C-alpha positions in Angstrom: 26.0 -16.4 -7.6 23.2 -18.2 -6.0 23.2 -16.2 -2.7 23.8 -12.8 -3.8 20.5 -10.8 -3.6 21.1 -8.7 -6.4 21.9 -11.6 -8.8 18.1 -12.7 -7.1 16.5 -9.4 -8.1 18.6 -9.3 -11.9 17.1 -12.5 -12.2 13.8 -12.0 -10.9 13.7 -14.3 -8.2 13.2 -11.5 -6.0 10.6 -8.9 -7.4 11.2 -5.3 -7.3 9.8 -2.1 -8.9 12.4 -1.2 -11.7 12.8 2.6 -12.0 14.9 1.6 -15.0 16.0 -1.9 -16.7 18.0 -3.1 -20.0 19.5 -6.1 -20.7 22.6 -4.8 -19.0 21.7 -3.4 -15.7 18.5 -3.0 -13.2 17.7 0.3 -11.2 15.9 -0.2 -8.6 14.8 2.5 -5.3 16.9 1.8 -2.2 14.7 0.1 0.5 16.6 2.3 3.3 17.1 5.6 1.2 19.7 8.3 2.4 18.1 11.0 0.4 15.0 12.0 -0.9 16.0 10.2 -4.1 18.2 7.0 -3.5 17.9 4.2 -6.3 20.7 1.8 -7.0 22.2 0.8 -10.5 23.3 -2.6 -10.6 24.2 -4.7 -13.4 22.8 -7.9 -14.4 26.3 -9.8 -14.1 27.8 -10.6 -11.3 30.9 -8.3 -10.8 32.3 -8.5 -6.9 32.9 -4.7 -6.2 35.4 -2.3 -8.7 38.0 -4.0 -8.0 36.6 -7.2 -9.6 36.5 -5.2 -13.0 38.2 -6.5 -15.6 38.4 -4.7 -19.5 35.9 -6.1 -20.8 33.5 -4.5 -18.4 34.4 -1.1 -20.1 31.5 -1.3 -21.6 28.9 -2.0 -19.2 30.8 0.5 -17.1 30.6 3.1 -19.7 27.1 2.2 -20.0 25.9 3.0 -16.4 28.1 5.7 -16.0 27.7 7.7 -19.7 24.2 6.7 -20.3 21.7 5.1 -17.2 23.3 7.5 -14.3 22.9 10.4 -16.3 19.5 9.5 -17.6 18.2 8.6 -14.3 19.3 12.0 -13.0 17.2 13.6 -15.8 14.0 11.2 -15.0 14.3 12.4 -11.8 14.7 15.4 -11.6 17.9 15.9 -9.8 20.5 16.5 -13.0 20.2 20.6 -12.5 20.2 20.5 -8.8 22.5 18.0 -8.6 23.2 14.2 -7.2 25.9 12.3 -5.8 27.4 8.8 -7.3 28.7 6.0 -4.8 30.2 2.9 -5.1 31.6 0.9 -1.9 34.3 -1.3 -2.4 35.8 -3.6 0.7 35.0 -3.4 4.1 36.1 -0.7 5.2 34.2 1.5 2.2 30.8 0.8 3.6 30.0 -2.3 1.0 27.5 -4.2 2.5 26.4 -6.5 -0.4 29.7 -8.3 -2.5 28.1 -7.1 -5.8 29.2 -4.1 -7.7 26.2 -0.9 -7.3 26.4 2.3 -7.3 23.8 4.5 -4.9 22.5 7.8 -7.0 21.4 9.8 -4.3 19.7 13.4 -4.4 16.8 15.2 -4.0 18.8 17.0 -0.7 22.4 19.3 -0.3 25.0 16.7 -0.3 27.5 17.5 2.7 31.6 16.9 2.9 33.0 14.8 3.9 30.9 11.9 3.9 30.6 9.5 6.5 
């Protein structure tokens, strides 16, 4: 997708400090952060929101969710305090840019119910 901005950081046409990359997906800190720690996981392929999933993005899925999130957590330093995972989908959930992300946010007691 030529004007999707996360496509344009994936593919380095916009630069950005990577707190995490693979050939899969790009983590990057959130330019307006909602916690002390707020980085978004994105992956590399265009995928519209959830809903845009298909099955064979079980594995990039699995990926993020089983392996980066968890990792990133550890990195820092909000796995035994805790973190929160978010991932907009449609207008009416909040999602802003019309590529799949999710927000790992922490560093900060998560209230209920959001928004």
């Amino acid at each position: 997708m030529s004007d999707c901005i996360f496509c344009k950081i994936a593919n380095k046409e916009i630069p950005t400090q990577a707190v995490y990359e693979d050939d899969m997906v790009i983590a990057f800190n959130d330019l307006e952060p909602q916690a002390p720690v707020h980085v978004l996981v994105i992956p590399k392929k265009h995928i519209a929101s959830l809903l845009a999933t298909t099955a064979e993005d079980k594995e990039l899925l699995a990926h993020i969710t089983c392996e980066v999130i968890p990792m990133l957590a550890k990195k820092l330093n909000i796995a035994e305090t805790g973190f929160r995972i978010v991932a907009n989908t449609g207008e009416e959930g909040g999602q802003t840019v019309q590529h799949l992300h999710f927000h790992l946010l922490g560093g900060r007691s998560m209230q209920w119910p959001p928004g």
